mmCIF file of C-alpha atoms in Angstrom:
data_model
loop_
_atom_site.group_PDB
_atom_site.id
_atom_site.type_symbol
_atom_site.label_atom_id
_atom_site.label_comp_id
_atom_site.label_asym_id
_atom_site.label_seq_id
_atom_site.Cartn_x
_atom_site.Cartn_y
_atom_site.Cartn_z
ATOM 1 C CA MET Q 1 7.848 -2.792 14.837
ATOM 2 C CA ASN Q 2 4.238 -1.743 14.683
ATOM 3 C CA ARG Q 3 5.552 1.512 13.462
ATOM 4 C CA TRP Q 4 7.396 -0.188 10.578
ATOM 5 C CA PHE Q 5 4.251 -2.117 9.653
ATOM 6 C CA VAL Q 6 2.216 1.098 9.515
ATOM 7 C CA ARG Q 7 4.909 2.833 7.390
ATOM 8 C CA GLY Q 8 5.186 -0.107 5.078
ATOM 9 C CA PHE Q 9 1.441 -0.019 4.803
ATOM 10 C CA ILE Q 10 1.537 3.732 3.997
ATOM 11 C CA LEU Q 11 4.289 3.327 1.421
ATOM 12 C CA VAL Q 12 2.235 0.926 -0.442
ATOM 13 C CA SER Q 13 -0.525 3.449 -0.220
ATOM 14 C CA THR Q 14 1.593 6.195 -1.780
ATOM 15 C CA ALA Q 15 2.533 4.281 -4.959
ATOM 16 C CA GLY Q 16 -0.666 2.391 -5.282
ATOM 17 C CA LEU Q 17 -2.341 4.129 -2.273
ATOM 18 C CA LEU Q 18 -2.640 1.204 0.311
ATOM 19 C CA PRO Q 19 -4.452 -2.079 -0.249
ATOM 20 C CA GLY Q 20 -7.855 -0.287 0.535
ATOM 21 C CA MET Q 21 -6.796 3.030 -0.888
ATOM 22 C CA ALA Q 22 -5.166 1.587 -3.909
ATOM 23 C CA LEU Q 23 -8.233 -0.435 -4.806
ATOM 24 C CA ALA Q 24 -10.525 2.632 -4.488
ATOM 25 C CA GLN Q 25 -8.294 4.631 -6.766
ATOM 26 C CA GLU Q 26 -7.905 1.845 -9.352
ATOM 27 C CA GLY Q 27 -11.647 1.721 -9.703
ATOM 28 C CA SER Q 28 -11.808 5.507 -9.817
ATOM 29 C CA VAL Q 29 -9.071 5.742 -12.481
ATOM 30 C CA ASP Q 30 -10.814 3.109 -14.605
ATOM 31 C CA GLN Q 31 -14.117 4.984 -14.399
ATOM 32 C CA ALA Q 32 -12.503 8.329 -15.099
ATOM 33 C CA ARG Q 33 -10.807 6.765 -18.099
ATOM 34 C CA GLU Q 34 -14.146 5.503 -19.382
ATOM 35 C CA ALA Q 35 -15.600 9.005 -18.981
ATOM 36 C CA LEU Q 36 -12.672 10.650 -20.872
ATOM 37 C CA ALA Q 37 -12.094 7.941 -23.477
ATOM 38 C CA LYS Q 38 -14.772 9.144 -25.910
ATOM 39 C CA GLN Q 39 -15.022 12.671 -27.150
ATOM 40 C CA GLU Q 40 -17.711 14.186 -29.303
ATOM 41 C CA GLY Q 41 -17.286 13.027 -32.926
ATOM 42 C CA ASP Q 42 -15.020 10.071 -32.002
ATOM 43 C CA GLU Q 43 -17.716 7.402 -32.651
ATOM 44 C CA ASP Q 44 -19.183 6.398 -35.957
ATOM 45 C CA ALA Q 45 -22.683 4.916 -36.402
ATOM 46 C CA SER Q 46 -21.582 1.274 -36.062
ATOM 47 C CA GLN Q 47 -19.785 1.999 -32.740
ATOM 48 C CA GLN Q 48 -22.902 3.685 -31.381
ATOM 49 C CA LEU Q 49 -25.063 0.765 -32.481
ATOM 50 C CA GLU Q 50 -22.719 -1.691 -30.752
ATOM 51 C CA GLU Q 51 -22.921 0.278 -27.507
ATOM 52 C CA VAL Q 52 -26.729 0.009 -27.585
ATOM 53 C CA PHE Q 53 -26.429 -3.819 -27.539
ATOM 54 C CA GLN Q 54 -23.740 -3.719 -24.891
ATOM 55 C CA ALA Q 55 -25.790 -1.443 -22.638
ATOM 56 C CA ALA Q 56 -27.976 -4.422 -21.695
ATOM 57 C CA GLU Q 57 -24.946 -6.476 -20.550
ATOM 58 C CA LYS Q 58 -23.194 -6.381 -17.190
ATOM 59 C CA ASN Q 59 -20.178 -4.126 -17.002
ATOM 60 C CA TYR Q 60 -17.482 -4.172 -14.348
ATOM 61 C CA SER Q 61 -14.459 -1.940 -13.723
ATOM 62 C CA LEU Q 62 -12.067 -4.758 -12.720
ATOM 63 C CA GLN Q 63 -9.846 -6.845 -15.021
ATOM 64 C CA LYS Q 64 -11.866 -8.549 -17.783
ATOM 65 C CA LYS Q 65 -12.054 -12.320 -17.581
ATOM 66 C CA GLY Q 66 -8.839 -13.918 -18.856
ATOM 67 C CA SER Q 67 -6.950 -10.561 -19.103
ATOM 68 C CA HIS Q 68 -3.632 -9.723 -17.503
ATOM 69 C CA SER Q 69 -1.934 -6.517 -16.340
ATOM 70 C CA LEU Q 70 1.547 -5.762 -15.044
ATOM 71 C CA ASN Q 71 2.455 -2.518 -13.368
ATOM 72 C CA TYR Q 72 5.665 -0.960 -12.036
ATOM 73 C CA SER Q 73 5.889 1.561 -9.243
ATOM 74 C CA PHE Q 74 8.775 3.339 -7.561
ATOM 75 C CA ASP Q 75 8.430 4.956 -4.123
ATOM 76 C CA TYR Q 76 10.787 6.995 -2.019
ATOM 77 C CA SER Q 77 10.193 8.033 1.576
ATOM 78 C CA TYR Q 78 12.228 9.915 4.187
ATOM 79 C CA THR Q 79 11.794 9.423 7.904
ATOM 80 C CA ALA Q 80 13.591 11.289 10.629
ATOM 81 C CA ASP Q 81 13.102 9.902 14.130
ATOM 82 C CA GLN Q 82 14.603 9.259 17.527
ATOM 83 C CA ARG Q 83 15.015 5.709 18.843
ATOM 84 C CA LEU Q 84 14.588 5.070 22.578
ATOM 85 C CA ASP Q 85 16.218 2.024 24.123
ATOM 86 C CA LEU Q 86 14.738 1.639 27.602
ATOM 87 C CA ALA Q 87 14.646 -1.319 30.017
ATOM 88 C CA ILE Q 88 12.902 -1.135 33.433
ATOM 89 C CA THR Q 89 13.384 -3.844 36.070
ATOM 90 C CA ASN Q 90 11.777 -3.726 39.456
ATOM 91 C CA GLY Q 91 11.028 -0.078 38.948
ATOM 92 C CA SER Q 92 14.597 0.883 38.052
ATOM 93 C CA VAL Q 93 15.818 2.040 34.669
ATOM 94 C CA ARG Q 94 18.565 -0.292 33.461
ATOM 95 C CA ASN Q 95 19.178 0.961 29.963
ATOM 96 C CA LEU Q 96 18.403 4.397 28.499
ATOM 97 C CA ASP Q 97 19.625 5.515 25.157
ATOM 98 C CA VAL Q 98 18.146 8.122 22.741
ATOM 99 C CA VAL Q 99 19.598 7.818 19.237
ATOM 100 C CA PRO Q 100 18.535 10.100 16.389
ATOM 101 C CA SER Q 101 17.985 8.406 12.973
ATOM 102 C CA ALA Q 102 17.246 9.418 9.404
ATOM 103 C CA THR Q 103 16.191 6.668 6.994
ATOM 104 C CA HIS Q 104 15.790 6.778 3.250
ATOM 105 C CA SER Q 105 13.684 4.065 1.719
ATOM 106 C CA PHE Q 106 13.452 3.211 -1.967
ATOM 107 C CA THR Q 107 10.883 0.600 -3.074
ATOM 108 C CA ASN Q 108 10.546 -0.821 -6.577
ATOM 109 C CA SER Q 109 7.370 -2.865 -6.926
ATOM 110 C CA PHE Q 110 5.923 -5.053 -9.620
ATOM 111 C CA SER Q 111 2.164 -5.797 -9.457
ATOM 112 C CA TYR Q 112 0.456 -8.492 -11.524
ATOM 113 C CA ASP Q 113 -3.329 -8.850 -11.849
ATOM 114 C CA TYR Q 114 -5.373 -11.531 -13.562
ATOM 115 C CA GLY Q 115 -9.114 -11.517 -14.164
ATOM 116 C CA LEU Q 116 -10.599 -14.846 -13.075
ATOM 117 C CA LEU Q 117 -14.085 -13.418 -13.852
ATOM 118 C CA ASP Q 118 -15.307 -10.121 -15.093
ATOM 119 C CA ASN Q 119 -16.017 -9.168 -11.486
ATOM 120 C CA LEU Q 120 -13.241 -11.075 -9.704
ATOM 121 C CA THR Q 121 -9.519 -10.185 -9.971
ATOM 122 C CA VAL Q 122 -6.585 -11.753 -8.200
ATOM 123 C CA GLY Q 123 -3.099 -10.406 -8.044
ATOM 124 C CA THR Q 124 0.303 -10.212 -6.309
ATOM 125 C CA ARG Q 125 2.831 -7.487 -5.539
ATOM 126 C CA ILE Q 126 6.576 -8.069 -5.272
ATOM 127 C CA PRO Q 127 8.624 -5.245 -3.678
ATOM 128 C CA LEU Q 128 12.349 -4.751 -3.915
ATOM 129 C CA VAL Q 129 13.530 -2.547 -1.107
ATOM 130 C CA VAL Q 130 16.634 -0.385 -0.626
ATOM 131 C CA LYS Q 131 17.197 1.330 2.700
ATOM 132 C CA TYR Q 132 19.897 3.655 3.929
ATOM 133 C CA ASP Q 133 20.265 5.091 7.395
ATOM 134 C CA THR Q 134 22.391 8.251 7.283
ATOM 135 C CA GLN Q 135 22.889 8.396 11.017
ATOM 136 C CA ASP Q 136 24.322 4.881 11.504
ATOM 137 C CA GLU Q 137 25.553 4.549 7.893
ATOM 138 C CA LEU Q 138 23.651 1.285 7.457
ATOM 139 C CA ASN Q 139 22.147 0.000 4.241
ATOM 140 C CA ILE Q 140 20.318 -3.016 2.841
ATOM 141 C CA TYR Q 141 19.126 -4.316 -0.489
ATOM 142 C CA ASP Q 142 16.532 -7.130 -0.361
ATOM 143 C CA PHE Q 143 12.983 -8.257 -1.057
ATOM 144 C CA GLY Q 144 10.118 -6.774 0.893
ATOM 145 C CA ASP Q 145 6.995 -8.582 2.010
ATOM 146 C CA ILE Q 146 5.270 -10.160 -0.951
ATOM 147 C CA SER Q 147 1.440 -9.811 -0.820
ATOM 148 C CA PHE Q 148 -1.524 -11.415 -2.546
ATOM 149 C CA THR Q 149 -4.859 -9.698 -3.161
ATOM 150 C CA GLY Q 150 -8.349 -10.604 -4.343
ATOM 151 C CA ARG Q 151 -10.942 -8.067 -5.456
ATOM 152 C CA TRP Q 152 -14.612 -8.759 -6.026
ATOM 153 C CA GLN Q 153 -17.261 -6.474 -7.424
ATOM 154 C CA PRO Q 154 -20.645 -7.865 -6.319
ATOM 155 C CA PHE Q 155 -22.673 -5.533 -8.477
ATOM 156 C CA ALA Q 156 -22.241 -4.491 -12.130
ATOM 157 C CA TYR Q 157 -21.045 -0.897 -12.642
ATOM 158 C CA VAL Q 158 -23.933 1.395 -13.590
ATOM 159 C CA PRO Q 159 -22.986 4.916 -14.848
ATOM 160 C CA GLY Q 160 -24.061 7.507 -12.300
ATOM 161 C CA LYS Q 161 -24.347 4.960 -9.475
ATOM 162 C CA MET Q 162 -22.031 4.079 -6.616
ATOM 163 C CA SER Q 163 -19.471 1.395 -7.454
ATOM 164 C CA THR Q 164 -18.522 -1.086 -4.678
ATOM 165 C CA THR Q 165 -15.487 -3.350 -4.573
ATOM 166 C CA LEU Q 166 -14.714 -5.860 -1.711
ATOM 167 C CA PHE Q 167 -11.084 -6.929 -1.298
ATOM 168 C CA GLY Q 168 -8.896 -9.253 0.746
ATOM 169 C CA THR Q 169 -5.145 -9.257 1.262
ATOM 170 C CA LEU Q 170 -2.518 -11.683 2.565
ATOM 171 C CA SER Q 171 0.889 -10.228 3.334
ATOM 172 C CA THR Q 172 3.815 -12.638 3.839
ATOM 173 C CA LYS Q 173 7.023 -12.173 5.839
ATOM 174 C CA THR Q 174 9.475 -12.657 2.920
ATOM 175 C CA GLY Q 175 11.330 -9.398 3.735
ATOM 176 C CA VAL Q 176 14.154 -9.189 6.235
ATOM 177 C CA SER Q 177 12.527 -9.328 9.666
ATOM 178 C CA PRO Q 178 13.324 -6.614 12.176
ATOM 179 C CA TYR Q 179 13.160 -9.326 14.860
ATOM 180 C CA GLU Q 180 15.867 -11.521 13.350
ATOM 181 C CA ILE Q 181 18.668 -8.970 12.837
ATOM 182 C CA ASP Q 182 21.263 -7.281 14.924
ATOM 183 C CA ILE Q 183 19.427 -3.981 15.479
ATOM 184 C CA ASN Q 184 22.630 -2.125 15.909
ATOM 185 C CA GLU Q 185 24.249 -3.354 12.721
ATOM 186 C CA GLN Q 186 21.447 -4.154 10.270
ATOM 187 C CA LEU Q 187 18.190 -2.783 8.793
ATOM 188 C CA SER Q 188 15.007 -4.595 7.913
ATOM 189 C CA THR Q 189 12.879 -4.597 4.748
ATOM 190 C CA GLY Q 190 9.768 -6.425 6.081
ATOM 191 C CA SER Q 191 7.327 -6.561 8.950
ATOM 192 C CA GLY Q 192 8.516 -9.905 10.367
ATOM 193 C CA TYR Q 193 5.017 -11.432 10.545
ATOM 194 C CA TYR Q 194 2.090 -12.565 8.384
ATOM 195 C CA SER Q 195 -0.943 -10.311 7.979
ATOM 196 C CA ILE Q 196 -4.460 -10.887 6.685
ATOM 197 C CA GLY Q 197 -6.947 -8.159 5.956
ATOM 198 C CA GLY Q 198 -10.034 -7.145 4.081
ATOM 199 C CA GLY Q 199 -12.286 -4.226 3.399
ATOM 200 C CA ALA Q 200 -14.453 -2.364 0.963
ATOM 201 C CA SER Q 201 -13.926 0.584 -1.390
ATOM 202 C CA LEU Q 202 -16.531 2.874 -2.885
ATOM 203 C CA SER Q 203 -16.387 5.312 -5.800
ATOM 204 C CA LYS Q 204 -18.712 7.412 -7.822
ATOM 205 C CA VAL Q 205 -18.343 9.482 -10.987
ATOM 206 C CA LEU Q 206 -19.648 13.033 -10.730
ATOM 207 C CA ASP Q 207 -18.308 14.284 -14.067
ATOM 208 C CA PRO Q 208 -15.644 15.547 -14.217
ATOM 209 C CA VAL Q 209 -14.927 14.510 -10.593
ATOM 210 C CA VAL Q 210 -14.612 11.013 -9.140
ATOM 211 C CA VAL Q 211 -15.057 10.695 -5.363
ATOM 212 C CA PHE Q 212 -13.809 7.586 -3.621
ATOM 213 C CA GLY Q 213 -13.202 6.152 -0.164
ATOM 214 C CA SER Q 214 -12.313 2.830 1.508
ATOM 215 C CA VAL Q 215 -12.260 1.133 4.897
ATOM 216 C CA SER Q 216 -10.163 -1.904 5.867
ATOM 217 C CA ALA Q 217 -9.090 -4.016 8.830
ATOM 218 C CA THR Q 218 -5.945 -6.088 9.254
ATOM 219 C CA TYR Q 219 -4.978 -8.790 11.739
ATOM 220 C CA ASN Q 220 -1.278 -9.420 12.341
ATOM 221 C CA LEU Q 221 -0.251 -12.878 13.289
ATOM 222 C CA PRO Q 222 2.221 -13.143 16.193
ATOM 223 C CA ALA Q 223 5.844 -13.819 15.498
ATOM 224 C CA GLU Q 224 7.154 -16.664 17.682
ATOM 225 C CA ASP Q 225 10.377 -18.587 18.402
ATOM 226 C CA LEU Q 226 12.534 -15.484 18.127
ATOM 227 C CA GLN Q 227 16.047 -15.218 19.458
ATOM 228 C CA GLN Q 228 16.952 -11.515 19.143
ATOM 229 C CA VAL Q 229 19.225 -9.812 21.628
ATOM 230 C CA ARG Q 230 17.774 -6.504 22.847
ATOM 231 C CA GLY Q 231 19.870 -4.879 25.460
ATOM 232 C CA ALA Q 232 20.320 -7.385 28.326
ATOM 233 C CA ARG Q 233 17.340 -9.441 27.296
ATOM 234 C CA LEU Q 234 16.451 -12.020 24.648
ATOM 235 C CA LEU Q 235 13.295 -11.337 22.605
ATOM 236 C CA GLU Q 236 11.083 -14.434 22.205
ATOM 237 C CA GLU Q 237 7.717 -13.409 20.865
ATOM 238 C CA VAL Q 238 6.002 -10.344 19.254
ATOM 239 C CA ASP Q 239 2.255 -9.841 19.114
ATOM 240 C CA PRO Q 240 1.513 -6.897 16.844
ATOM 241 C CA GLY Q 241 -2.298 -7.008 17.253
ATOM 242 C CA PHE Q 242 -4.576 -5.466 14.617
ATOM 243 C CA GLY Q 243 -4.922 -2.415 12.466
ATOM 244 C CA LEU Q 244 -7.744 -0.260 11.062
ATOM 245 C CA SER Q 245 -7.551 2.140 8.108
ATOM 246 C CA GLY Q 246 -9.836 4.541 6.325
ATOM 247 C CA SER Q 247 -9.298 6.803 3.361
ATOM 248 C CA ALA Q 248 -11.225 9.292 1.253
ATOM 249 C CA GLY Q 249 -10.516 11.614 -1.604
ATOM 250 C CA PHE Q 250 -11.416 12.794 -5.136
ATOM 251 C CA ALA Q 251 -9.966 12.800 -8.593
ATOM 252 C CA TYR Q 252 -10.526 15.667 -11.029
ATOM 253 C CA SER Q 253 -10.105 15.574 -14.814
ATOM 254 C CA LEU Q 254 -8.256 18.736 -15.758
ATOM 255 C CA SER Q 255 -8.246 17.683 -19.441
ATOM 256 C CA TYR Q 256 -8.300 14.592 -21.600
ATOM 257 C CA ASP Q 257 -4.609 13.982 -20.762
ATOM 258 C CA ILE Q 258 -4.269 15.266 -17.197
ATOM 259 C CA SER Q 259 -6.085 14.361 -13.982
ATOM 260 C CA LEU Q 260 -5.414 15.318 -10.372
ATOM 261 C CA SER Q 261 -6.336 13.392 -7.247
ATOM 262 C CA ILE Q 262 -6.093 14.274 -3.588
ATOM 263 C CA SER Q 263 -6.733 11.825 -0.705
ATOM 264 C CA ALA Q 264 -6.220 11.481 3.028
ATOM 265 C CA GLN Q 265 -5.707 8.322 5.040
ATOM 266 C CA LEU Q 266 -6.062 7.677 8.745
ATOM 267 C CA SER Q 267 -4.713 4.462 10.254
ATOM 268 C CA TYR Q 268 -4.937 2.977 13.765
ATOM 269 C CA SER Q 269 -2.476 0.365 14.970
ATOM 270 C CA ASP Q 270 -3.130 -1.739 18.083
ATOM 271 C CA GLU Q 271 -0.458 -1.983 20.782
ATOM 272 C CA THR Q 272 2.441 -4.349 20.233
ATOM 273 C CA VAL Q 273 3.431 -6.713 22.978
ATOM 274 C CA LEU Q 274 7.040 -7.983 23.154
ATOM 275 C CA THR Q 275 7.736 -11.041 25.288
ATOM 276 C CA PHE Q 276 11.270 -11.889 26.496
ATOM 277 C CA THR Q 277 12.708 -15.208 27.551
ATOM 278 C CA ASN Q 278 12.976 -14.104 31.213
ATOM 279 C CA GLY Q 279 9.217 -13.514 31.332
ATOM 280 C CA ASP Q 280 9.356 -9.712 30.991
ATOM 281 C CA GLN Q 281 6.999 -7.970 28.628
ATOM 282 C CA ALA Q 282 7.265 -4.584 26.917
ATOM 283 C CA VAL Q 283 4.272 -2.842 25.363
ATOM 284 C CA ALA Q 284 4.449 -0.312 22.535
ATOM 285 C CA GLN Q 285 1.317 1.850 22.780
ATOM 286 C CA ASP Q 286 -1.301 2.013 20.063
ATOM 287 C CA GLN Q 287 -0.830 4.669 17.397
ATOM 288 C CA MET Q 288 -2.833 6.884 15.065
ATOM 289 C CA THR Q 289 -1.186 7.754 11.747
ATOM 290 C CA GLY Q 290 -2.381 10.344 9.253
ATOM 291 C CA PHE Q 291 -1.136 10.804 5.677
ATOM 292 C CA LEU Q 292 -2.049 13.191 2.835
ATOM 293 C CA SER Q 293 -1.356 12.272 -0.750
ATOM 294 C CA MET Q 294 -1.584 14.184 -4.037
ATOM 295 C CA SER Q 295 -1.287 12.419 -7.341
ATOM 296 C CA LEU Q 296 -1.016 13.685 -10.965
ATOM 297 C CA GLY Q 297 -2.014 11.312 -13.813
ATOM 298 C CA THR Q 298 -0.595 12.076 -17.218
ATOM 299 C CA ARG Q 299 -1.672 10.246 -20.353
ATOM 300 C CA ILE Q 300 1.385 9.584 -22.574
ATOM 301 C CA SER Q 301 -0.404 7.329 -25.053
ATOM 302 C CA ASP Q 302 -3.889 5.884 -25.767
ATOM 303 C CA THR Q 303 -3.182 2.946 -23.347
ATOM 304 C CA THR Q 304 -0.637 4.353 -20.856
ATOM 305 C CA ILE Q 305 -1.183 6.716 -17.925
ATOM 306 C CA VAL Q 306 1.778 7.596 -15.668
ATOM 307 C CA ASN Q 307 0.959 8.593 -12.093
ATOM 308 C CA THR Q 308 3.226 10.678 -9.958
ATOM 309 C CA SER Q 309 2.439 11.260 -6.320
ATOM 310 C CA LEU Q 310 3.595 13.302 -3.348
ATOM 311 C CA GLY Q 311 2.778 12.272 0.207
ATOM 312 C CA ILE Q 312 3.024 14.341 3.416
ATOM 313 C CA GLY Q 313 2.933 12.852 6.918
ATOM 314 C CA LEU Q 314 0.321 14.457 9.151
ATOM 315 C CA THR Q 315 1.338 12.744 12.388
ATOM 316 C CA GLU Q 316 4.642 12.059 14.194
ATOM 317 C CA ASP Q 317 4.610 8.341 13.351
ATOM 318 C CA ALA Q 318 4.131 8.798 9.560
ATOM 319 C CA PRO Q 319 7.030 9.278 7.120
ATOM 320 C CA ASP Q 320 7.961 12.929 6.788
ATOM 321 C CA PHE Q 321 7.258 12.821 3.069
ATOM 322 C CA SER Q 322 7.247 10.357 0.105
ATOM 323 C CA LEU Q 323 7.475 10.467 -3.652
ATOM 324 C CA GLY Q 324 6.065 7.893 -6.047
ATOM 325 C CA VAL Q 325 5.772 7.029 -9.736
ATOM 326 C CA SER Q 326 3.706 4.218 -11.242
ATOM 327 C CA LEU Q 327 3.015 3.093 -14.759
ATOM 328 C CA PRO Q 328 1.770 -0.016 -16.650
ATOM 329 C CA ILE Q 329 4.254 -2.414 -18.353
ATOM 330 C CA ASN Q 330 2.891 -3.517 -21.687
ATOM 331 C CA PHE Q 331 3.962 -6.898 -23.096
ATOM 332 C CA SER Q 332 2.380 -8.479 -26.176
ATOM 333 C CA GLY Q 333 1.955 -11.713 -24.228
ATOM 334 C CA LEU Q 334 -0.134 -10.019 -21.624
ATOM 335 C CA LYS Q 335 -2.534 -8.391 -24.019
ATOM 336 C CA GLU Q 336 -6.135 -9.621 -24.142
#
């Protein structure tokens, strides 16, 4: 399951580029937008005078106090793998089964952010997941794990200086748990446990390039009181351990309407310990996962930028590839 958690984590990274990665890019996009928003001759004398007064005030790149934003993203990923069902008792192999699998995952996500303060934003993300396994001809349509985030910018943004954002995330287990299904007849849409995490993202504008990076840590709470049949044993508890993640990349403004970003992410997942009712334990070894993402931002109006992304797995445990599209949803009731 640790693998599913990492993949879910990476999917999120592809549409919005991970809790840590997404936050870094959000700040980067906002800063790039500020750099591109004004062209020579666009301002009149009154606007320039107003900026002189505003220059002495604190400026932040998060949601303004009292403002709202709603975004939609769609992600598709393909994963080809082989599942190994192995049980060892007293040094003897009891069950051994290698089954190839190919899974298509479609995730529709709605993200809502609200500015509590100019430098403090809270939000939530609600994913709707569709999965299809072509090998076993299984499918599922259900909610994924709903998450809540908080972002805090301790220092005002100063043009030409490094921008820092601290963030925290709580991920629930609202999705279909992989530890509460018939693994031979059903698919899951969630991790099966709660997770809490936090980290920091950094970005800097080097006109016309924005460089960004982030680091984050996640602790996964154990899932207990399980009653899942696995082979000849009954699964009782899962301890997924912790995870670490780091990402870095840059965004380049090709023109006023087009921007390109490239980033790489490296994630570490601690070993997962499965405990069975008969006292046996199985350990899934720790994993390193690498992912490369390329995104194209296209301005379709003065207030709307559509981002399309392509992700490529760099390690065996990452999805083979993923595609994503994200855009803001504008409602009059959500305007400032």
